[in-house]
mmCIF file of C-alpha atoms in Angstrom:
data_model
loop_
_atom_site.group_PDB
_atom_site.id
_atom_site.type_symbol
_atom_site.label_atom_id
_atom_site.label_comp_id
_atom_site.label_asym_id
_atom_site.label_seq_id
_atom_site.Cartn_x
_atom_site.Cartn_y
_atom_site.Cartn_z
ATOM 1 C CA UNK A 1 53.635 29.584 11.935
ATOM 2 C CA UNK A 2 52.239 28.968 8.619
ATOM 3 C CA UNK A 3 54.851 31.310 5.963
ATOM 4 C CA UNK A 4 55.324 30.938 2.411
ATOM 5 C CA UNK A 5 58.923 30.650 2.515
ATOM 6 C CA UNK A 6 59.573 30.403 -1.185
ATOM 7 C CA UNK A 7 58.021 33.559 -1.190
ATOM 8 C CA UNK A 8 55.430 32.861 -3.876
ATOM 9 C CA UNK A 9 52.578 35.064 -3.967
ATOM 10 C CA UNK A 10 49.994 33.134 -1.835
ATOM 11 C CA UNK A 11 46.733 31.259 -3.378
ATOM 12 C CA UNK A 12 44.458 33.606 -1.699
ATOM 13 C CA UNK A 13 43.474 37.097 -3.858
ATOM 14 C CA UNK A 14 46.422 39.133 -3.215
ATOM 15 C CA UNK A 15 46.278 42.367 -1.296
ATOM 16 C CA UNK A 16 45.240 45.017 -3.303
ATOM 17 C CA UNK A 17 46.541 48.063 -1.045
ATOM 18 C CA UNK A 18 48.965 48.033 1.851
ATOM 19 C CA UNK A 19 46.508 47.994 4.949
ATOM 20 C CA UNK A 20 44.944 45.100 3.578
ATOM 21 C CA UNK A 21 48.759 43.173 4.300
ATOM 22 C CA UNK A 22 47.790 43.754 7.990
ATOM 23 C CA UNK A 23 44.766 41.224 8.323
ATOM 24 C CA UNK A 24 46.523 38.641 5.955
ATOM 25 C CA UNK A 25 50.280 38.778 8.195
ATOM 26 C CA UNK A 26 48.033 38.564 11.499
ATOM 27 C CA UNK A 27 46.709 35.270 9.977
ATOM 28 C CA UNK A 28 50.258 33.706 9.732
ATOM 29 C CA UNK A 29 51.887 35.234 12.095
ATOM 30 C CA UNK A 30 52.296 33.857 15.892
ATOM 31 C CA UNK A 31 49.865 36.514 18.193
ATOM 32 C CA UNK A 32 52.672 37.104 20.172
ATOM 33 C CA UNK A 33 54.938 38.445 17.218
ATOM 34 C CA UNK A 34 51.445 39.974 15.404
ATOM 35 C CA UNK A 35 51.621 42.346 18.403
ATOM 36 C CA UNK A 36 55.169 42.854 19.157
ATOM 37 C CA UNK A 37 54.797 44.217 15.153
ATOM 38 C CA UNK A 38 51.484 45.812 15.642
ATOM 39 C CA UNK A 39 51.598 47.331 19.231
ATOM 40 C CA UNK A 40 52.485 50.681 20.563
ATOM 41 C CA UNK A 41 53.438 52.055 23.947
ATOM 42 C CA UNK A 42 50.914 51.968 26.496
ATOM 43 C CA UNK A 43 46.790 53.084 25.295
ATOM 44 C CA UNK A 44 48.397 53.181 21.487
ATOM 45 C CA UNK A 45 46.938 56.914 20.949
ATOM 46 C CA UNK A 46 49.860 57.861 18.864
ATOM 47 C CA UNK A 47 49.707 54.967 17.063
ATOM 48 C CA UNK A 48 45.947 55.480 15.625
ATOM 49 C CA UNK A 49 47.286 59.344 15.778
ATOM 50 C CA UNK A 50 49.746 58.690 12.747
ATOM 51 C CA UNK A 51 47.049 57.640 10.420
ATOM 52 C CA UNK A 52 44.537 59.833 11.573
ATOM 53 C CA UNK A 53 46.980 62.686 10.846
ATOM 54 C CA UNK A 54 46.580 62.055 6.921
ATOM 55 C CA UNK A 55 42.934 61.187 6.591
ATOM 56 C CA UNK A 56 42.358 65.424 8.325
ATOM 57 C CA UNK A 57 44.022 66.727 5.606
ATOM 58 C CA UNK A 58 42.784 66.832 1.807
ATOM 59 C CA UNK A 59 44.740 67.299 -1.689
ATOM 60 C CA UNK A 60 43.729 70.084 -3.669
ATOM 61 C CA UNK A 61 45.005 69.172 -7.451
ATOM 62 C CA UNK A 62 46.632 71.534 -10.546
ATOM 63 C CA UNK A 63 44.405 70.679 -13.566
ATOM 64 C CA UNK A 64 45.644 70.847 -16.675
ATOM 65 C CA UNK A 65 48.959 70.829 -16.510
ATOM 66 C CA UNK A 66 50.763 68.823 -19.242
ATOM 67 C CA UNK A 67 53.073 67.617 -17.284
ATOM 68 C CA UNK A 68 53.038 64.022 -19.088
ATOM 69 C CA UNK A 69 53.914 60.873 -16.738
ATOM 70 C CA UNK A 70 56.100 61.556 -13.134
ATOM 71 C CA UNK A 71 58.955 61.182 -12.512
ATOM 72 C CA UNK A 72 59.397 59.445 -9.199
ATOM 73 C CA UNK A 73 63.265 59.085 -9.038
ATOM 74 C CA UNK A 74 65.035 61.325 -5.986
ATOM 75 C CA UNK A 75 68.135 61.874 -5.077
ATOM 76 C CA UNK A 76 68.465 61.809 -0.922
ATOM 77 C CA UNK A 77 72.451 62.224 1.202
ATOM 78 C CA UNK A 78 73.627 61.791 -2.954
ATOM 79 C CA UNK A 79 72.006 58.344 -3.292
ATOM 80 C CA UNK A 80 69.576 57.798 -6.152
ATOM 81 C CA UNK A 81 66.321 56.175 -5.231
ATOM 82 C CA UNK A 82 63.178 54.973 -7.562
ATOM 83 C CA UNK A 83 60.958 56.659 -5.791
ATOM 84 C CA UNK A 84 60.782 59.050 -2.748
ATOM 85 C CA UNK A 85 60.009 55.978 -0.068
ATOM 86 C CA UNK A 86 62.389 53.860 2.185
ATOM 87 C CA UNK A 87 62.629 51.333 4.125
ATOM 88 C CA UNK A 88 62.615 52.107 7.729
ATOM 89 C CA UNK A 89 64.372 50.535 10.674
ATOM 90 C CA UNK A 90 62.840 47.716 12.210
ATOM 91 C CA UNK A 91 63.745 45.234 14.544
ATOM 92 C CA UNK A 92 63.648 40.978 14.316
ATOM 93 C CA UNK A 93 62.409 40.206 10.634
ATOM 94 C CA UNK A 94 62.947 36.616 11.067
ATOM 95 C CA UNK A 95 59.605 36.865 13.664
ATOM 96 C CA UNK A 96 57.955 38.030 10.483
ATOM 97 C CA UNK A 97 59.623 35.078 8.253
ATOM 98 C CA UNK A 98 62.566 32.211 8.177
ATOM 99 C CA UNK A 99 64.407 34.789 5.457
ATOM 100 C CA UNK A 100 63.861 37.675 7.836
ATOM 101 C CA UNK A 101 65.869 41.125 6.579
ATOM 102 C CA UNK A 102 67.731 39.056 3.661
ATOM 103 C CA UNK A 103 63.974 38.402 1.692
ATOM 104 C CA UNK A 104 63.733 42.585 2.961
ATOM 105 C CA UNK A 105 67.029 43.567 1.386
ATOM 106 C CA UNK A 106 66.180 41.492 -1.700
ATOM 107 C CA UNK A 107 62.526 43.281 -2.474
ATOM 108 C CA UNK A 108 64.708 46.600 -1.958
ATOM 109 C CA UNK A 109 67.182 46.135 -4.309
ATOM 110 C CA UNK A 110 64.473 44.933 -7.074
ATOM 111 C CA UNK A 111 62.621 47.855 -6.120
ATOM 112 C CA UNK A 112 65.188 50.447 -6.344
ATOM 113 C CA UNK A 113 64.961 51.889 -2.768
ATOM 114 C CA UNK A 114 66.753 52.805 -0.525
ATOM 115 C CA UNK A 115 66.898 50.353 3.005
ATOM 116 C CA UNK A 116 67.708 51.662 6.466
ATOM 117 C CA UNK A 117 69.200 48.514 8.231
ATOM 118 C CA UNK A 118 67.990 48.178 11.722
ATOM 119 C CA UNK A 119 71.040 47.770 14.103
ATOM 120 C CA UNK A 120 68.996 44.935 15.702
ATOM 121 C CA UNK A 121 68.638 42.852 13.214
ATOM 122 C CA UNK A 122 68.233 38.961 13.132
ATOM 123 C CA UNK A 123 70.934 38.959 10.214
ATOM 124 C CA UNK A 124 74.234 40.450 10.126
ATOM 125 C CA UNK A 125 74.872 43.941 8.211
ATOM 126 C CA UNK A 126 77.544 42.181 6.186
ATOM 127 C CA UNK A 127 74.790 39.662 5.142
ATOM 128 C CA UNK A 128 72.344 42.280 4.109
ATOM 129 C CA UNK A 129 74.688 44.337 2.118
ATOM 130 C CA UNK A 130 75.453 41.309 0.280
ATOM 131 C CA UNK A 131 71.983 41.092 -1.252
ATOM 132 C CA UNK A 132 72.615 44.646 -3.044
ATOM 133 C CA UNK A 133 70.149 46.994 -1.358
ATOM 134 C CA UNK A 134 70.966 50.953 -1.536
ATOM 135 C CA UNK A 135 72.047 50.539 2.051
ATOM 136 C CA UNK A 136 71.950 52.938 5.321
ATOM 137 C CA UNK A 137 72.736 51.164 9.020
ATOM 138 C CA UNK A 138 70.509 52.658 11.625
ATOM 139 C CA UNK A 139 72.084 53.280 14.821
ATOM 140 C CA UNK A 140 71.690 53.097 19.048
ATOM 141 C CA UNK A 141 74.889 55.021 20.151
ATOM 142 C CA UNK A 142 75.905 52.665 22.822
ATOM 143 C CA UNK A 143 77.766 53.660 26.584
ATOM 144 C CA UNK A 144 80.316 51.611 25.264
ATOM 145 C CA UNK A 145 81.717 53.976 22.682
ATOM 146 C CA UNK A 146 84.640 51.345 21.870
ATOM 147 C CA UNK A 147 81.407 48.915 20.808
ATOM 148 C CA UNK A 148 79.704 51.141 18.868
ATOM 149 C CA UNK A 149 82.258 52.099 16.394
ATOM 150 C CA UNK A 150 83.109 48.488 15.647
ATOM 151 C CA UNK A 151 79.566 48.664 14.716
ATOM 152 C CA UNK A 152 80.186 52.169 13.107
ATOM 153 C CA UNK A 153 83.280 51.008 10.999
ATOM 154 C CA UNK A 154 81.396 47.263 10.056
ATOM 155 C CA UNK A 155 78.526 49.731 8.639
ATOM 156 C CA UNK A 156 81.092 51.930 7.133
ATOM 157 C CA UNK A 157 82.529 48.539 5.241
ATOM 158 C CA UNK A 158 79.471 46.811 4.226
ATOM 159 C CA UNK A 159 78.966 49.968 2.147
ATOM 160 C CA UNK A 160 76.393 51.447 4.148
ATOM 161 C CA UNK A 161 75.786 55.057 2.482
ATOM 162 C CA UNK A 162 74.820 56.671 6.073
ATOM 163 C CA UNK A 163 74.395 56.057 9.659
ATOM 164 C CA UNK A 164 70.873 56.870 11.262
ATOM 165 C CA UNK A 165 70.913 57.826 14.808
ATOM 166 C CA UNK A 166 67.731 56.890 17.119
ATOM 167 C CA UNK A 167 67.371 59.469 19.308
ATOM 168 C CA UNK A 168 64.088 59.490 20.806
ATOM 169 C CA UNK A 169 65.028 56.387 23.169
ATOM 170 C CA UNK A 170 66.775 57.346 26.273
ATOM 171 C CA UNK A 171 64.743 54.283 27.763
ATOM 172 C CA UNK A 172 62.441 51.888 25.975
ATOM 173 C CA UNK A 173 58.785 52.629 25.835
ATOM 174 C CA UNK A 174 56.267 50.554 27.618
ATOM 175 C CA UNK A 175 54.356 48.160 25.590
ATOM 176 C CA UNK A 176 51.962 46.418 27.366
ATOM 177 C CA UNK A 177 50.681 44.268 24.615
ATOM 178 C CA UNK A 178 54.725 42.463 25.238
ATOM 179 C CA UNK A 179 53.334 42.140 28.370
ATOM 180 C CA UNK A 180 50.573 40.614 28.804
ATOM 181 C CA UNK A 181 51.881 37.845 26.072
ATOM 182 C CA UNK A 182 54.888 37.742 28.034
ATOM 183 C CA UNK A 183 56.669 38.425 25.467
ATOM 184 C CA UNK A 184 60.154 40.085 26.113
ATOM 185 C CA UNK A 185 62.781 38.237 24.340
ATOM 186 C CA UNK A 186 63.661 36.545 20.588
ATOM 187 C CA UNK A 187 62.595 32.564 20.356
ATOM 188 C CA UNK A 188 65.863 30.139 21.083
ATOM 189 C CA UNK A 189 67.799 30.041 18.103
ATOM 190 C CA UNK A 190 67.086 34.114 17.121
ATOM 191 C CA UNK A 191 69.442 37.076 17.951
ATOM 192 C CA UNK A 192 70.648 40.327 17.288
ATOM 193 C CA UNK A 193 73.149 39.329 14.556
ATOM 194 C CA UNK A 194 74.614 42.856 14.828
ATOM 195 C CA UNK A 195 75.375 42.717 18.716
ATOM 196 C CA UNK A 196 77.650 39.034 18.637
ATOM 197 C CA UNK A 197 81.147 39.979 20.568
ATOM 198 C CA UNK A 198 83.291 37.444 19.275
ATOM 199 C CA UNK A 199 84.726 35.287 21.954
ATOM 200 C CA UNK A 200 88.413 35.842 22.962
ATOM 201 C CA UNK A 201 90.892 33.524 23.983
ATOM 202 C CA UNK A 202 88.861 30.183 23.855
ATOM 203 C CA UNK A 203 85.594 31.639 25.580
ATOM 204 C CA UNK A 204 82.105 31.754 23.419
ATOM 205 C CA UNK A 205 80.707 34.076 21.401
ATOM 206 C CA UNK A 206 78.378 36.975 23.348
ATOM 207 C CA UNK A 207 75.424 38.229 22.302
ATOM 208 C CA UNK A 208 75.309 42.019 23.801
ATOM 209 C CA UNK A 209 72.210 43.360 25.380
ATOM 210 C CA UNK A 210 71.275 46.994 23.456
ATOM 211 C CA UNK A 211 71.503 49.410 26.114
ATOM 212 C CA UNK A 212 69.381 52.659 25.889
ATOM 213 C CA UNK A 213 70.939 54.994 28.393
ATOM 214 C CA UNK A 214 69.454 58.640 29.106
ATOM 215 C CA UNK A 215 73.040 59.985 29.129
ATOM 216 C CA UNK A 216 72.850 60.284 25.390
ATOM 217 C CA UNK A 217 73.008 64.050 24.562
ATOM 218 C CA UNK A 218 74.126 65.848 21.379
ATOM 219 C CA UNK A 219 78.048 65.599 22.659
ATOM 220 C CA UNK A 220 77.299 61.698 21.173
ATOM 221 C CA UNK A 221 76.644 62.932 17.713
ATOM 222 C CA UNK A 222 79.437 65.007 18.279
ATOM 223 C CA UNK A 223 81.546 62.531 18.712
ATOM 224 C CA UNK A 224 80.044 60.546 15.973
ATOM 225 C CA UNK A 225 80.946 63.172 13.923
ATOM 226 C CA UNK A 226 84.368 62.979 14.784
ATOM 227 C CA UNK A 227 84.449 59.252 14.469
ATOM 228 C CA UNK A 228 82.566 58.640 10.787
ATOM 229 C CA UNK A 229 82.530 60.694 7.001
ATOM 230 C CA UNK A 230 80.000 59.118 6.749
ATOM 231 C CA UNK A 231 76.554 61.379 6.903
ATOM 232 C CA UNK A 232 74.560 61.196 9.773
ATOM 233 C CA UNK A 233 71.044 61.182 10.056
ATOM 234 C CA UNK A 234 69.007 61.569 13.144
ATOM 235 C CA UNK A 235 65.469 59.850 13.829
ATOM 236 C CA UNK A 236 63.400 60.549 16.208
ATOM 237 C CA UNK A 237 63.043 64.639 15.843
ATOM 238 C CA UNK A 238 59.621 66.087 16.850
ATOM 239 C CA UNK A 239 60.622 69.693 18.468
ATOM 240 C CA UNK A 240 61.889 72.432 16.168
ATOM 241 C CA UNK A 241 64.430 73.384 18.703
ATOM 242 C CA UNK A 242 66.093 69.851 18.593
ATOM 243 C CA UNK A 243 65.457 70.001 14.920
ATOM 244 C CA UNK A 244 67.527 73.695 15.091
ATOM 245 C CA UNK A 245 70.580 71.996 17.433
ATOM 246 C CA UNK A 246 70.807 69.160 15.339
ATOM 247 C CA UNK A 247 71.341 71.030 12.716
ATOM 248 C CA UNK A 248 73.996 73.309 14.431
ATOM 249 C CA UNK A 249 76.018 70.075 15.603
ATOM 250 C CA UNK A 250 76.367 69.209 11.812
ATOM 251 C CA UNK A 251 74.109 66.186 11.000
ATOM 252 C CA UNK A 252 73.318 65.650 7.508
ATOM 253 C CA UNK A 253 69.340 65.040 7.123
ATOM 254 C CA UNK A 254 66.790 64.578 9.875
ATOM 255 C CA UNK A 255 63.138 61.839 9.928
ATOM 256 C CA UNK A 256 60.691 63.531 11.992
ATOM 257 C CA UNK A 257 59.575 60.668 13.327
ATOM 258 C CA UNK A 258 57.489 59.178 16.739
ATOM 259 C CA UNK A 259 59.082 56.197 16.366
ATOM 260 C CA UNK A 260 55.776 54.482 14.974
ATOM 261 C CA UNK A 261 54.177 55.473 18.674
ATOM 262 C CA UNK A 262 56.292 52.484 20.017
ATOM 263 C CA UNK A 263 58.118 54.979 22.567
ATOM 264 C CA UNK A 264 56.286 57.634 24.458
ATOM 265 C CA UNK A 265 52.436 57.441 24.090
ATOM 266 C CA UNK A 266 50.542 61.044 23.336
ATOM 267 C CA UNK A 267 52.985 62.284 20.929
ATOM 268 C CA UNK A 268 51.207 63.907 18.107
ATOM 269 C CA UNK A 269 51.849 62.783 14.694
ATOM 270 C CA UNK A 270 54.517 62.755 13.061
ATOM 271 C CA UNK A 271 52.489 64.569 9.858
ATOM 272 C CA UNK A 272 51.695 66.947 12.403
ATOM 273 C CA UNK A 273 55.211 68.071 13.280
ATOM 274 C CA UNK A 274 56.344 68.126 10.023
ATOM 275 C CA UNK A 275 55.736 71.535 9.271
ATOM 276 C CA UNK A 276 57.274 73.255 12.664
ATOM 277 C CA UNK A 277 60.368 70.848 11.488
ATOM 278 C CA UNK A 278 61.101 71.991 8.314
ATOM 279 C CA UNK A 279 60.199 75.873 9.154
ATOM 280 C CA UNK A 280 62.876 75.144 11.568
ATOM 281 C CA UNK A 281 65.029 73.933 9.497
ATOM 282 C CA UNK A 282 64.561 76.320 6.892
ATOM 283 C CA UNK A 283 65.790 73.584 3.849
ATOM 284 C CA UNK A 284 69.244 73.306 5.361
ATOM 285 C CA UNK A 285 69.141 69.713 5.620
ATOM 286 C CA UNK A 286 66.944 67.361 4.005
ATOM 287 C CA UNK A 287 63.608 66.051 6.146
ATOM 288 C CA UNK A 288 62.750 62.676 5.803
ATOM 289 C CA UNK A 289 59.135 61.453 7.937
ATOM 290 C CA UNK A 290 57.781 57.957 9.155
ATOM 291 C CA UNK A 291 54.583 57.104 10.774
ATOM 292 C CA UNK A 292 51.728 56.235 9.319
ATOM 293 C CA UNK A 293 51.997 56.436 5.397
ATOM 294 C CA UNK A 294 49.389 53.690 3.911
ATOM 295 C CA UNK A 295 48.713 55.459 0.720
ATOM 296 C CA UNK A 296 50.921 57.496 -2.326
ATOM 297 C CA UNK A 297 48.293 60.135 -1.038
ATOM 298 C CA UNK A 298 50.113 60.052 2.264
ATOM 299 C CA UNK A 299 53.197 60.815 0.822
ATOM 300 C CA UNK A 300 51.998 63.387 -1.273
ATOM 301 C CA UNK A 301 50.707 65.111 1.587
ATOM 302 C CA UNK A 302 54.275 64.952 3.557
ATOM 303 C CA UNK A 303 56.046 66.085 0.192
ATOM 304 C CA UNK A 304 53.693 68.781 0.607
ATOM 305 C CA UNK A 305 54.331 69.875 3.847
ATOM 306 C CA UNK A 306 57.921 69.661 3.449
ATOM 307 C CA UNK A 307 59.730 66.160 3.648
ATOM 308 C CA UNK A 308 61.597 64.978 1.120
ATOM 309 C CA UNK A 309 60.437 61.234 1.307
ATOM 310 C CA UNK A 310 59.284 58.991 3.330
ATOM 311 C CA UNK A 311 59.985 55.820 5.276
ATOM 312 C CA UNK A 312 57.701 52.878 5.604
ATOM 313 C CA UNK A 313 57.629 49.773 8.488
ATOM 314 C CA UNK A 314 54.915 48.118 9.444
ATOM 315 C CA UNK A 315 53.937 47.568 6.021
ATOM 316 C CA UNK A 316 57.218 46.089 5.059
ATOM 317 C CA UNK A 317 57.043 44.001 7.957
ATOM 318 C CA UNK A 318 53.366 42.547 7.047
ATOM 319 C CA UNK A 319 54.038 42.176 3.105
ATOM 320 C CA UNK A 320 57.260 40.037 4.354
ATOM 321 C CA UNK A 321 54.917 38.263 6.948
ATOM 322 C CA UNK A 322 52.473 37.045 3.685
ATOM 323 C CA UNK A 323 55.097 35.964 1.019
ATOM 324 C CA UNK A 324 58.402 36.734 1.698
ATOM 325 C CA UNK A 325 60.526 39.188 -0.525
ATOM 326 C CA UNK A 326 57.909 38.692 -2.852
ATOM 327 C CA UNK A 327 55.186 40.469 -0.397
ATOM 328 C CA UNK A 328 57.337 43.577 0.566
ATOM 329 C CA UNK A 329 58.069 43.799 -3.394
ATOM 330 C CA UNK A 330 54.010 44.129 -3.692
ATOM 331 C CA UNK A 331 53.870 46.223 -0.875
ATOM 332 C CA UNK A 332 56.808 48.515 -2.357
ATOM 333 C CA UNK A 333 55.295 48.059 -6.394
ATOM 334 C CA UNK A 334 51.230 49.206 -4.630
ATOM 335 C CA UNK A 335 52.872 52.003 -3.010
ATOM 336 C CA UNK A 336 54.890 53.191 -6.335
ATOM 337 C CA UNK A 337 52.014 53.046 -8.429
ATOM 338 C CA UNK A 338 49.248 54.800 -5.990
ATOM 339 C CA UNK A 339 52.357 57.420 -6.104
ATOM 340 C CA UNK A 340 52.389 58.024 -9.466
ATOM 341 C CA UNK A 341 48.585 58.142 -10.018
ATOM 342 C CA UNK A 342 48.405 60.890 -7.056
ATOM 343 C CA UNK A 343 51.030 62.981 -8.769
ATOM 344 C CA UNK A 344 49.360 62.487 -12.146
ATOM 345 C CA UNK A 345 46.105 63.678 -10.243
ATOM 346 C CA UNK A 346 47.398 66.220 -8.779
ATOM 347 C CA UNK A 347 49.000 67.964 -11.890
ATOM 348 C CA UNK A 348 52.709 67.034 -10.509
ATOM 349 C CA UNK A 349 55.991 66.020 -12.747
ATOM 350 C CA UNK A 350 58.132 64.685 -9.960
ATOM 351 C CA UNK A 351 58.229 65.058 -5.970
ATOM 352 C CA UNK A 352 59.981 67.870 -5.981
ATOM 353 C CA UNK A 353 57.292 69.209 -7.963
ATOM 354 C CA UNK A 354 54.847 68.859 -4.969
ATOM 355 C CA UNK A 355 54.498 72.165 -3.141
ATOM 356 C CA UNK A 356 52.572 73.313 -0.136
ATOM 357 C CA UNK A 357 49.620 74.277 -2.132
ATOM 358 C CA UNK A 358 48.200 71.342 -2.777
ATOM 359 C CA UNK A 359 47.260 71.167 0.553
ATOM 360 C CA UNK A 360 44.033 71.973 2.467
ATOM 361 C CA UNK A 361 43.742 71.083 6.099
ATOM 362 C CA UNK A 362 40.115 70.153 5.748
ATOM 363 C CA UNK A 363 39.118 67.341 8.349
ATOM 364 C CA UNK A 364 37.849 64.583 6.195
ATOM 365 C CA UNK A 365 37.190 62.343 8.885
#
């Protein structure tokens, strides 16, 4: 694979908005890995439906307002953040580049955001923390409960601010782009840092298979509650009745989120769900969304219909696949600044200034 692993921004004219990071990582990136990145479960519909989702509705701006330059700074679980975007969870940077989630980790803590640390990830937690990101650990409650609060406390000690549950995968969703490249494991030489048992007694070090089990019920975060101060944050929410129980079993902020489509195929949007989430939830908890932001109009428009932020993959993933940290810094400095300008536009101080009526559900399509 050809990468720029100084991460230098490359010769070629440099992406000038985040979808146009997608063609340039395909370039460099092995096809196998392009679509383990890229792909969704089965015909992809909820993929395309994440995106789609933004482009039907349309911003209606305040003119006139004097409200000088935004603010973008937020404060989300009491940790202060540049701007109201994260990094989401996602799996195997190194398939993206040699620094994998360290050159990830590094952009965040230039950028000021805050990065949710995927659980399987090609570098430890430990050695992610130590590159000074605002730091959460996201989370697959294992069967082995004894396993998953070593990971729990090593999360808790690398600083991590809070612990992000997946929920939405009971089993793993089918994506038949993996299989037709045949593609169902990391290259020799690349594991999930996070899941090394350390041998015992002379034997080798084990790397642990994750196991998604459909035994996981709301009695986990129970116990995960019991087990962590830490706040707990559950992904994956799409139904305002789990939305309603997770709030009643005491978790901290939830991401309405389809899991980027990756999991069960038809799923609307998340953009779609949004607002049947938050009247749910009725501003007891904070509502974070992924899926599909491209734009700082995209995350006006899920301000708008109630999140507090957003979270951001793919893009990450193909600004790291083009240069390095120095690609998912662009990616995070094109995003800030098409943020600002659609606050400016739309007569707004800060995010929290953003309110539902700014909104029009025309289809612009």
């Amino acid at each position: 694979m050809d990468h720029v692993g100084t991460g230098a921004v490359t010769r070629e004219t440099p992406p000038v908005n985040l979808r146009e990071f997608e063609p340039a990582a395909r370039a460099r990136l092995d096809p196998a890995h392009y679509d383990y990145f890229a792909g969704g479960a089965q015909d992809e519909i909820t993929v395309a439906a994440n995106e789609a989702a933004f482009r039907r509705r349309a911003l209606v701006p305040r003119v006139l307002r004097g409200q000088g330059p935004p603010r973008l700074e937020v404060t989300v679980l009491g940790e202060t953040a540049s701007m109201p975007v994260l990094l989401a969870p996602t799996a195997f940077h190194r398939l993206a580049h040699p620094d994998g989630e360290l050159a990830t980790a590094r952009a965040a803590a230039e950028a000021g955001v805050i990065m949710i640390a995927a659980m399987l990830s090609t570098v430890t937690i430990e050695e992610i923390a130590a590159c000074g990101p605002k730091l959460w650990f996201q989370l697959y409650i294992q069967p082995d409960l004894g396993f998953t609060t070593s990971l729990v406390r090593r999360a808790e000690d690398a600083g991590c601010r809070a612990l992000v549950v997946t929920a939405d995968s009971p089993a793993l969703g089918r994506n038949e782009r993996g299989d037709r490249n045949g593609f169902h494991d990391l290259p020799p030489g690349m594991y999930c840092a996070n899941m090394v048992q350390k041998g015992q007694q002379g034997r080798d070090d084990e790397v642990r298979q994750v196991a998604l089990s459909p035994d996981l019920s709301f009695r986990h975060l129970d116990w995960l509650r019991r087990t962590t101060s830490l706040p707990i944050v559950l992904k994956g929410v799409l139904h305002p009745a789990d939305a309603r129980l997770a709030v009643e079993h005491g978790v901290d902020a939830i991401v309405v989120s389809n899991h980027g489509g990756r999991q069960l195929d038809t799923v609307p949007a998340s953009l779609d769900r949004l607002p049947l989430v938050a009247d749910a939830v009725r501003g007891q908890v904070p509502l974070l969304l992924d899926g599909g932001v491209r734009r700082g109009t995209d995350v006006v428009k899920a301000l708008a219909l109630g999140a507090d932020a957003v979270a951001i993959g793919r893009p990450a993933l193909w600004g790291l696949a083009v240069a390095g940290r120095a690609g998912v810094e662009r990616v995070l400095t094109l995003l800030r600044n098409e943020l600002a300008n659609a606050l400016t536009l739309c007569g707004a101080a800060s995010p929290g200034d953003v309110t539902g009526d700014l909104l029009d559900g025309v289809d612009l399509k």
